[in-house]
mmCIF file of C-alpha atoms in Angstrom:
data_model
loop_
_atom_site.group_PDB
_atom_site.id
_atom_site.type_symbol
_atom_site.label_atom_id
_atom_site.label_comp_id
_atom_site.label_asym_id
_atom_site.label_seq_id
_atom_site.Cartn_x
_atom_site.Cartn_y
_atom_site.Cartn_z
ATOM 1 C CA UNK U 1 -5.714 1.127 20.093
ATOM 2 C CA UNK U 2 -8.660 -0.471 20.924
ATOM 3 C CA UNK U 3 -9.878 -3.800 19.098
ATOM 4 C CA UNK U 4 -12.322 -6.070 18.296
ATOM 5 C CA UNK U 5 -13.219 -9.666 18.788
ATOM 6 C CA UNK U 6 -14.133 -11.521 15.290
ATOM 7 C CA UNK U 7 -16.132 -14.460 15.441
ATOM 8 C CA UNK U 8 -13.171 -16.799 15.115
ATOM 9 C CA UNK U 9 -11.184 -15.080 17.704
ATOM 10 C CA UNK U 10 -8.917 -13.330 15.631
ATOM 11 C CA UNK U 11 -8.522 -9.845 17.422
ATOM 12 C CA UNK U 12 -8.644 -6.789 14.552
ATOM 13 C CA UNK U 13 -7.829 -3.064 15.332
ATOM 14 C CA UNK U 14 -10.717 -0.571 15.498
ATOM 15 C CA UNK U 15 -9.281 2.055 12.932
ATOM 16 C CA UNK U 16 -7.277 0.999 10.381
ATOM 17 C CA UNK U 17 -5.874 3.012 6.746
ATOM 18 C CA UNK U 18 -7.135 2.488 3.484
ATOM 19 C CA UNK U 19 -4.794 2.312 0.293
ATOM 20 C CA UNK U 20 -6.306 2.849 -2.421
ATOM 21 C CA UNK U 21 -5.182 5.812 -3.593
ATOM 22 C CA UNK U 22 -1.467 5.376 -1.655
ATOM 23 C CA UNK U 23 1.350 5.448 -4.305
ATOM 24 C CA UNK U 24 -0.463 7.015 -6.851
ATOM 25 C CA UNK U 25 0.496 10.350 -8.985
ATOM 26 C CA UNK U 26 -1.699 13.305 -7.221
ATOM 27 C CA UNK U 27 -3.321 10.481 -4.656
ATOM 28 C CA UNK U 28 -6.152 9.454 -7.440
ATOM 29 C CA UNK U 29 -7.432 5.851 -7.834
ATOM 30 C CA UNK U 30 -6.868 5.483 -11.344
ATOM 31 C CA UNK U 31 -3.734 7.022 -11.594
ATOM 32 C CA UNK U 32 -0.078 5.777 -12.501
ATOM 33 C CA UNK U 33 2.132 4.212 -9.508
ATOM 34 C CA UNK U 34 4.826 6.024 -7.651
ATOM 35 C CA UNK U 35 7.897 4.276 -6.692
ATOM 36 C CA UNK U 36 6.694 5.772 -3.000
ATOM 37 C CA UNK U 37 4.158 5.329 -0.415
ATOM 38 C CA UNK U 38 4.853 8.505 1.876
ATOM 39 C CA UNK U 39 1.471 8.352 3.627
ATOM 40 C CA UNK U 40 1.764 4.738 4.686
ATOM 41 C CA UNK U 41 5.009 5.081 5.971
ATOM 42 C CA UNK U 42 3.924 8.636 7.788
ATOM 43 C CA UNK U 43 0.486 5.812 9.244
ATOM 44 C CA UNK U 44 3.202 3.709 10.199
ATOM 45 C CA UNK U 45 5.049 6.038 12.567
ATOM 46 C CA UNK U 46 1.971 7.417 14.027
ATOM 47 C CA UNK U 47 1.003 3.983 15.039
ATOM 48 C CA UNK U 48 -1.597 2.447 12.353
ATOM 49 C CA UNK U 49 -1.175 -1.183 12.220
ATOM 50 C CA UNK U 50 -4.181 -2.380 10.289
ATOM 51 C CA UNK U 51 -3.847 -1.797 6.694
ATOM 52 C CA UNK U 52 -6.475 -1.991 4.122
ATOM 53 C CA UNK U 53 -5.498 -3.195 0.377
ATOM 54 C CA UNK U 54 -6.906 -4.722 -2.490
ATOM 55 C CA UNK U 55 -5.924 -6.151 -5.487
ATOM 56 C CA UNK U 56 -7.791 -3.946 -7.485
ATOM 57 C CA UNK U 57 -5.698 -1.101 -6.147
ATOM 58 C CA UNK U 58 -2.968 -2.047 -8.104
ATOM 59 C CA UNK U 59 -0.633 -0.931 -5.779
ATOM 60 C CA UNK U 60 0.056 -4.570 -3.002
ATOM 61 C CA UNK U 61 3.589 -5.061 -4.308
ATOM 62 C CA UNK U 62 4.285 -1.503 -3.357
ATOM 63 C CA UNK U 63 2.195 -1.628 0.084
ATOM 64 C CA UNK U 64 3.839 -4.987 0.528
ATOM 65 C CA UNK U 65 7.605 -3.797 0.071
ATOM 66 C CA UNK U 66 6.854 -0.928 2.645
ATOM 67 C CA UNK U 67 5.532 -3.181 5.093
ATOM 68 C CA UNK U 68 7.993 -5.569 5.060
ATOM 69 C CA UNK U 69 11.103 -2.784 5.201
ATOM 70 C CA UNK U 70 9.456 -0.777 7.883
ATOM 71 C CA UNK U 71 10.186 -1.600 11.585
ATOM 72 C CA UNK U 72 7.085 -3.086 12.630
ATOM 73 C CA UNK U 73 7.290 -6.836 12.997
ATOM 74 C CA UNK U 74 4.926 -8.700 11.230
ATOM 75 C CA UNK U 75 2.976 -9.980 13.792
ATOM 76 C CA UNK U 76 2.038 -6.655 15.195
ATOM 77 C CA UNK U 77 0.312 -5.520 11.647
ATOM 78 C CA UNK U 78 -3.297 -6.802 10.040
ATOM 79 C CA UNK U 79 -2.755 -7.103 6.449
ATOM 80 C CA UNK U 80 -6.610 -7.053 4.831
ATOM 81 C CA UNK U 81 -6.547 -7.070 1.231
ATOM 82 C CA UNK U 82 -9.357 -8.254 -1.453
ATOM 83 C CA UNK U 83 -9.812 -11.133 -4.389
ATOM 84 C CA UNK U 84 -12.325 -8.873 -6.945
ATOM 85 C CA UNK U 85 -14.847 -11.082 -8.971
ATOM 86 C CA UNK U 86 -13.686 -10.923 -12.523
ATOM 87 C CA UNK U 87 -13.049 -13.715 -14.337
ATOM 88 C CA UNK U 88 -9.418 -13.836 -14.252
ATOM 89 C CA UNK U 89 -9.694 -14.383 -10.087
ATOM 90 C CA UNK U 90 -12.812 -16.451 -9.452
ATOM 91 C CA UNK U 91 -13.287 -18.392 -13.048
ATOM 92 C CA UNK U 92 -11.425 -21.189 -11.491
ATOM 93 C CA UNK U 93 -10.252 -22.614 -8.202
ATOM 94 C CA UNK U 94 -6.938 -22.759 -9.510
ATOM 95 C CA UNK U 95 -7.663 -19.008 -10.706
ATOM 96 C CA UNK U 96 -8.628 -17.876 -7.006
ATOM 97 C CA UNK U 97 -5.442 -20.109 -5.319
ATOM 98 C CA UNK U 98 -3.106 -18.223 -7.928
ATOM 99 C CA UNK U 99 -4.765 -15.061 -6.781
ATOM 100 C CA UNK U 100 -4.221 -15.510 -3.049
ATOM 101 C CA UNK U 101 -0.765 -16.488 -3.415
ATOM 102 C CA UNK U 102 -0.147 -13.600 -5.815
ATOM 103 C CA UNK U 103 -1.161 -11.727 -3.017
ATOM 104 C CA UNK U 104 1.109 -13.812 -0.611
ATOM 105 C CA UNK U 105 4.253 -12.659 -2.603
ATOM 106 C CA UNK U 106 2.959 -9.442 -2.834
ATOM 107 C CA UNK U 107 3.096 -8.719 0.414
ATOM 108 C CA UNK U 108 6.055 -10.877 1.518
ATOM 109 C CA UNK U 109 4.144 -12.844 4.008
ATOM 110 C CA UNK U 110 3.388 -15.863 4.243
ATOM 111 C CA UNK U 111 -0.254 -15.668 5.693
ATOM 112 C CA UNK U 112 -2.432 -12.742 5.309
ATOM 113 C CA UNK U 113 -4.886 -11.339 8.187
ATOM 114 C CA UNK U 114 -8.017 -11.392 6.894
ATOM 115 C CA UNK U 115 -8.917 -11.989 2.704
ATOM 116 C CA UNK U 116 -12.407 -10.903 1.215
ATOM 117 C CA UNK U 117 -13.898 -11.118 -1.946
ATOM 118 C CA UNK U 118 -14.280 -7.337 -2.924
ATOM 119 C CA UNK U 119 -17.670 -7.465 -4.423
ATOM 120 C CA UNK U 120 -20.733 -9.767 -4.641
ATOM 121 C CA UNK U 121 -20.328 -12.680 -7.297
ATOM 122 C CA UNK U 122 -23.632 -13.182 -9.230
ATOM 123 C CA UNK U 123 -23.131 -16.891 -10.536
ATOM 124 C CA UNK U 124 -23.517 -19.240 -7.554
ATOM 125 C CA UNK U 125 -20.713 -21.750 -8.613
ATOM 126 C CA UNK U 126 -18.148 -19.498 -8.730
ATOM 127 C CA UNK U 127 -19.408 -17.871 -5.622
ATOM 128 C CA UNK U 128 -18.852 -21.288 -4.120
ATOM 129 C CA UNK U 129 -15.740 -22.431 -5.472
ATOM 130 C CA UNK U 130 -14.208 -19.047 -4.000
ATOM 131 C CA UNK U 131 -15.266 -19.345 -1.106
ATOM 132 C CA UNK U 132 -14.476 -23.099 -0.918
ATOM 133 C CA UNK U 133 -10.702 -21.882 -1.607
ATOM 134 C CA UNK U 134 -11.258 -19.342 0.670
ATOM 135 C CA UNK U 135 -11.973 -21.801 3.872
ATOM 136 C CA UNK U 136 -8.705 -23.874 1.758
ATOM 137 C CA UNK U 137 -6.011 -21.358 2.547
ATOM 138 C CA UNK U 138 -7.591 -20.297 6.161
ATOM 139 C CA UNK U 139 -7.516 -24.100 6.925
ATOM 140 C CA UNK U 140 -4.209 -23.970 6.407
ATOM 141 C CA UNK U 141 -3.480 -20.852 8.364
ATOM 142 C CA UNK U 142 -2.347 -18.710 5.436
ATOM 143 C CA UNK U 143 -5.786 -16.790 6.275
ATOM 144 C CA UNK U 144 -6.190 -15.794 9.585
ATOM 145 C CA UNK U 145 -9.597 -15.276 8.681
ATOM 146 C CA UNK U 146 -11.844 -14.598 5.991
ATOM 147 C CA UNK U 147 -14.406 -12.519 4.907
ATOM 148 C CA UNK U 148 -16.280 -10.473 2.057
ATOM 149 C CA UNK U 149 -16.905 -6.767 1.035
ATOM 150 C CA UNK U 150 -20.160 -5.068 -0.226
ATOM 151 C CA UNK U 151 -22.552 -8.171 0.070
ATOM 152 C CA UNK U 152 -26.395 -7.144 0.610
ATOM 153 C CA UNK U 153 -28.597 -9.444 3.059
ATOM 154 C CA UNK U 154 -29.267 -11.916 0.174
ATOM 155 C CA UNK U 155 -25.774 -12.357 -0.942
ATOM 156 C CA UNK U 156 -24.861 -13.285 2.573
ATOM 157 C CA UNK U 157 -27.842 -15.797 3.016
ATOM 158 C CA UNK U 158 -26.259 -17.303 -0.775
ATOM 159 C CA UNK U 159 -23.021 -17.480 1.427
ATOM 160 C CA UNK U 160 -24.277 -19.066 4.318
ATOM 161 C CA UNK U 161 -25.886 -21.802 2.282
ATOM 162 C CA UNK U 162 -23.047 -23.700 1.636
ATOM 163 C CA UNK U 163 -20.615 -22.303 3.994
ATOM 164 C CA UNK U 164 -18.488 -23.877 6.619
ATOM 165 C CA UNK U 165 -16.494 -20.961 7.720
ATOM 166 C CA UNK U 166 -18.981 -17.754 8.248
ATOM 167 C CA UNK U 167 -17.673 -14.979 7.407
ATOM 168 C CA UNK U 168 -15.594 -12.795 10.129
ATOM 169 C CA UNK U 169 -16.538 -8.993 8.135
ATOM 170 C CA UNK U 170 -18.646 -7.810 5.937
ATOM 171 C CA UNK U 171 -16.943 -4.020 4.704
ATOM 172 C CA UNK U 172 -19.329 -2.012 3.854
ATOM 173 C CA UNK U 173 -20.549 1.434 3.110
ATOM 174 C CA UNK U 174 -21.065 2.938 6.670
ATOM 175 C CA UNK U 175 -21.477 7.082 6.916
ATOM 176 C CA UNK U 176 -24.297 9.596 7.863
ATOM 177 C CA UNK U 177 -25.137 9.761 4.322
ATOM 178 C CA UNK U 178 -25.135 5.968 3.359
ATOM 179 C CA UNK U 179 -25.694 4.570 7.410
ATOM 180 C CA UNK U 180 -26.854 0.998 6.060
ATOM 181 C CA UNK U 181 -29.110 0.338 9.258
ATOM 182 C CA UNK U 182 -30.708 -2.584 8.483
ATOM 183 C CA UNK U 183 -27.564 -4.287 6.656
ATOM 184 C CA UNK U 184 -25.842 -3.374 10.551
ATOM 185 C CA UNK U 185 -28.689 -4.906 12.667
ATOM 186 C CA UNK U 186 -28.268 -8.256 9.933
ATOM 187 C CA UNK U 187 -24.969 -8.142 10.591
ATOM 188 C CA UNK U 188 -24.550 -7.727 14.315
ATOM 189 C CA UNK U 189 -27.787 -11.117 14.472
ATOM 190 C CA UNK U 190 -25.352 -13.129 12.294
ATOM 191 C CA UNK U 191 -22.059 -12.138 14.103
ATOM 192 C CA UNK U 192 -20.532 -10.822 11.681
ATOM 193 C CA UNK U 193 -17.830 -7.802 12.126
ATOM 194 C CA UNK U 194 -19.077 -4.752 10.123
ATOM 195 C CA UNK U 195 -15.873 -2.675 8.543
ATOM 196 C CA UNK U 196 -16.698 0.776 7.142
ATOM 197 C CA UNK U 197 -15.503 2.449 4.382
ATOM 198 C CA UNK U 198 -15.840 5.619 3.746
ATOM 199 C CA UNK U 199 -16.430 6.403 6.876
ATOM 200 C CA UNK U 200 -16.217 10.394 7.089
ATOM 201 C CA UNK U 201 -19.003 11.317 4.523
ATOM 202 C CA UNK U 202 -21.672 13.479 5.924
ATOM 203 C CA UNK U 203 -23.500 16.737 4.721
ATOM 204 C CA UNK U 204 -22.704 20.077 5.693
ATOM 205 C CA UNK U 205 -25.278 20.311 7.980
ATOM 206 C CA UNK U 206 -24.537 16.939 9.736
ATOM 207 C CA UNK U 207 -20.927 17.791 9.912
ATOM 208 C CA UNK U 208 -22.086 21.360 11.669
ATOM 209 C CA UNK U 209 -23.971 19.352 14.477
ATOM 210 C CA UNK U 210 -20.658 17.049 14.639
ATOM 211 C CA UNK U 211 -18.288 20.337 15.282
ATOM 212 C CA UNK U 212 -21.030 21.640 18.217
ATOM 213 C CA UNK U 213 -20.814 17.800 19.646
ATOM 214 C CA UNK U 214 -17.005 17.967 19.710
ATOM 215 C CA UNK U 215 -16.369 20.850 21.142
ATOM 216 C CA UNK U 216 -17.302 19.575 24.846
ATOM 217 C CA UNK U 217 -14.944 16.828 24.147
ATOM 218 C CA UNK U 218 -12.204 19.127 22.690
ATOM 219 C CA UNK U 219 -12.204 17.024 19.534
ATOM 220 C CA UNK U 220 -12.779 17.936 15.799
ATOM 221 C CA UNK U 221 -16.327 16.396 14.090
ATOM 222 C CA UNK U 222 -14.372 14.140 12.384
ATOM 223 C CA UNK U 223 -13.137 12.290 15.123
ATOM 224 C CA UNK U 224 -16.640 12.126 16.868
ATOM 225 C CA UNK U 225 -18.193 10.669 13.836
ATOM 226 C CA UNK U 226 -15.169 8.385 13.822
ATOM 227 C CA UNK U 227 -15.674 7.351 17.542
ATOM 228 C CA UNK U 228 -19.326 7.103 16.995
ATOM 229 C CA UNK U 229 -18.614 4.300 14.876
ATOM 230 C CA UNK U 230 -16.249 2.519 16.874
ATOM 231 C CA UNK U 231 -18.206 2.999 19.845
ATOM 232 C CA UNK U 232 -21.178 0.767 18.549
ATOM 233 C CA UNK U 233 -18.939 -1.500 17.719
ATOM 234 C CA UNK U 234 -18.206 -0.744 13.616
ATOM 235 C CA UNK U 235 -14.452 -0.598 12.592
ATOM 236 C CA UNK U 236 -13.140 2.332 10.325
ATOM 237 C CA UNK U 237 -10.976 2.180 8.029
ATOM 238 C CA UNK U 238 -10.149 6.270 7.112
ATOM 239 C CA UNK U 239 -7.490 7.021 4.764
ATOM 240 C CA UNK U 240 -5.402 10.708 4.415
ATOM 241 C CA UNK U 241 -2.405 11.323 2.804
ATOM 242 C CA UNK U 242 -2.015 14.545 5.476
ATOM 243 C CA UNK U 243 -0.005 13.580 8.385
ATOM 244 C CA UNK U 244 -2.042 15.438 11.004
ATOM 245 C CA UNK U 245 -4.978 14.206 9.600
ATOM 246 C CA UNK U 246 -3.747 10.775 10.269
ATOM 247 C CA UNK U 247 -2.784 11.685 13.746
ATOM 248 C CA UNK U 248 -6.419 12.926 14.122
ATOM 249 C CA UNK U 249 -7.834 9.720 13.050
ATOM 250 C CA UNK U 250 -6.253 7.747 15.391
ATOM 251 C CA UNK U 251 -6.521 10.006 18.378
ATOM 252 C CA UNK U 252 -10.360 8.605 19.721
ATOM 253 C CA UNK U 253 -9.320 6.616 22.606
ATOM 254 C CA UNK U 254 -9.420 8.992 25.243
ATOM 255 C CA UNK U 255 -13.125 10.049 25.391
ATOM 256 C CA UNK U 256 -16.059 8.553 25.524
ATOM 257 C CA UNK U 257 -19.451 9.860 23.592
ATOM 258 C CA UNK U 258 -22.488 10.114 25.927
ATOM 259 C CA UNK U 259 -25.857 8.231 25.302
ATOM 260 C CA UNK U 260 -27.606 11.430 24.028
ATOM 261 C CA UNK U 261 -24.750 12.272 21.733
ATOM 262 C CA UNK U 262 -24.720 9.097 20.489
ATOM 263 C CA UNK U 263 -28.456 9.084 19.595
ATOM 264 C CA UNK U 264 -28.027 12.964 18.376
ATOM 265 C CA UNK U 265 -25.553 11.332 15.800
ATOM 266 C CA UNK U 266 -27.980 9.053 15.052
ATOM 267 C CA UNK U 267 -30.660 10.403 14.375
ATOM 268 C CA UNK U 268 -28.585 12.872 11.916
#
């Protein structure tokens, strides 16, 4: 595994899993829970140790239980997960505190890796007091850092106005089809870690030049759009409930993509 520096030191893994669809009947977002999380204990044995939740999943009691029976000491996993902005998380500080430690319990921790709030909040106050509790809890080292997810330029620069701790991430939309260049060049001039999700989606006739790229590097398209990624420095977060897949995913540490392939994927 290779890893990343955030701007308050805290090292993060390169490729991580989502969850949102982990624990669910026939893997789909809105479904009902399973009592089982097969494909994050199968990401677990192949090595994954950053792990992407959200309360909004609906599933962090499950992740959490799994996590905290599996084998892996604590301190070698990244537990990310997300406070979303309805009311009944950000109307109040005491709102947002009761969130985080929700998500405390939850996960059977006692500090989480890295918290973000899942979406952009419109009104400024509440935007504010979030954060404020935010910078509370990573104060206190129950956040080993902090962050948000899906903020534009201008929701950042609303951040920034009244922050003391900057952001460490920003997770965004990052793919051939949605590559969010100028939110990436914001990013890397304020320091701030970008985390893609969805990370695999490209047209068919992107993926095509992907496969030809790959082949000189005996590795599938997927994992050279994967390494592309990592390789300028964006972290990926895929997520499969298919074992090899998983495997795949987290097999891109032994090449390297050369300068022209790197600009061939980018000008895709």
């Amino acid at each position: 595994m290779e890893y990343i520096t955030l701007n308050n030191g805290l090292e993060m893994p390169m490729v991580g899993t989502g969850t949102n669809t982990y624990g669910k009947e026939n893997h789909e977002y809105n479904a009902a829970l399973t009592n089982e999380i097969p494909e994050l204990l199968s990401a677990l044995e192949l090595g994954y140790r950053s792990i992407d939740a959200a309360i909004i999943y609906r599933n962090e009691e499950l992740v959490g239980r799994v996590l905290a029976e599996s084998t892996v000491p604590r301190e070698e996993l990244f537990i990310t997960t997300k406070v979303p902005g309805d009311e009944e998380y950000i109307s109040s500080k005491e709102a947002t505190r009761a969130a985080i430690d929700n998500s405390l319990k939850n996960f059977q921790t006692d500090y989480l890796d890295l918290l973000l709030i899942h979406f952009p909040i419109d009104d400024k106050g509440q935007l504010q007091n979030t954060w404020e509790v935010f910078e509370e809890y990573y104060e206190a080292g129950k956040l080993k850092a902090i962050g948000v997810s899906n903020f534009g330029k201008h929701h950042l620069e609303e951040l920034n106005a009244f922050a003391k701790v900057k952001p460490a991430v920003n997770q965004i939309q990052i793919n051939l089809t949605e590559p969010n260049k100028d939110l990436l060049a914001v990013l890397k001039e304020e320091g701030i870690a970008p985390v893609a999700w969805g990370p695999m989606k490209a047209e068919a006739h992107q993926k095509e030049v992907l496969d030809e790229i790959g082949e000189s590097y005996k590795k599938s398209g997927a994992q050279v759009l994967l390494k592309y990624q990592i390789q300028r420095g964006v972290i990926v977060i895929p997520k499969s409930h298919n074992r090899e897949n998983q495997a795949s995913n987290l097999d891109l540490f032994d090449f390297v993509l050369s300068a022209e392939d790197m600009k061939k994927i980018e000008n895709l």
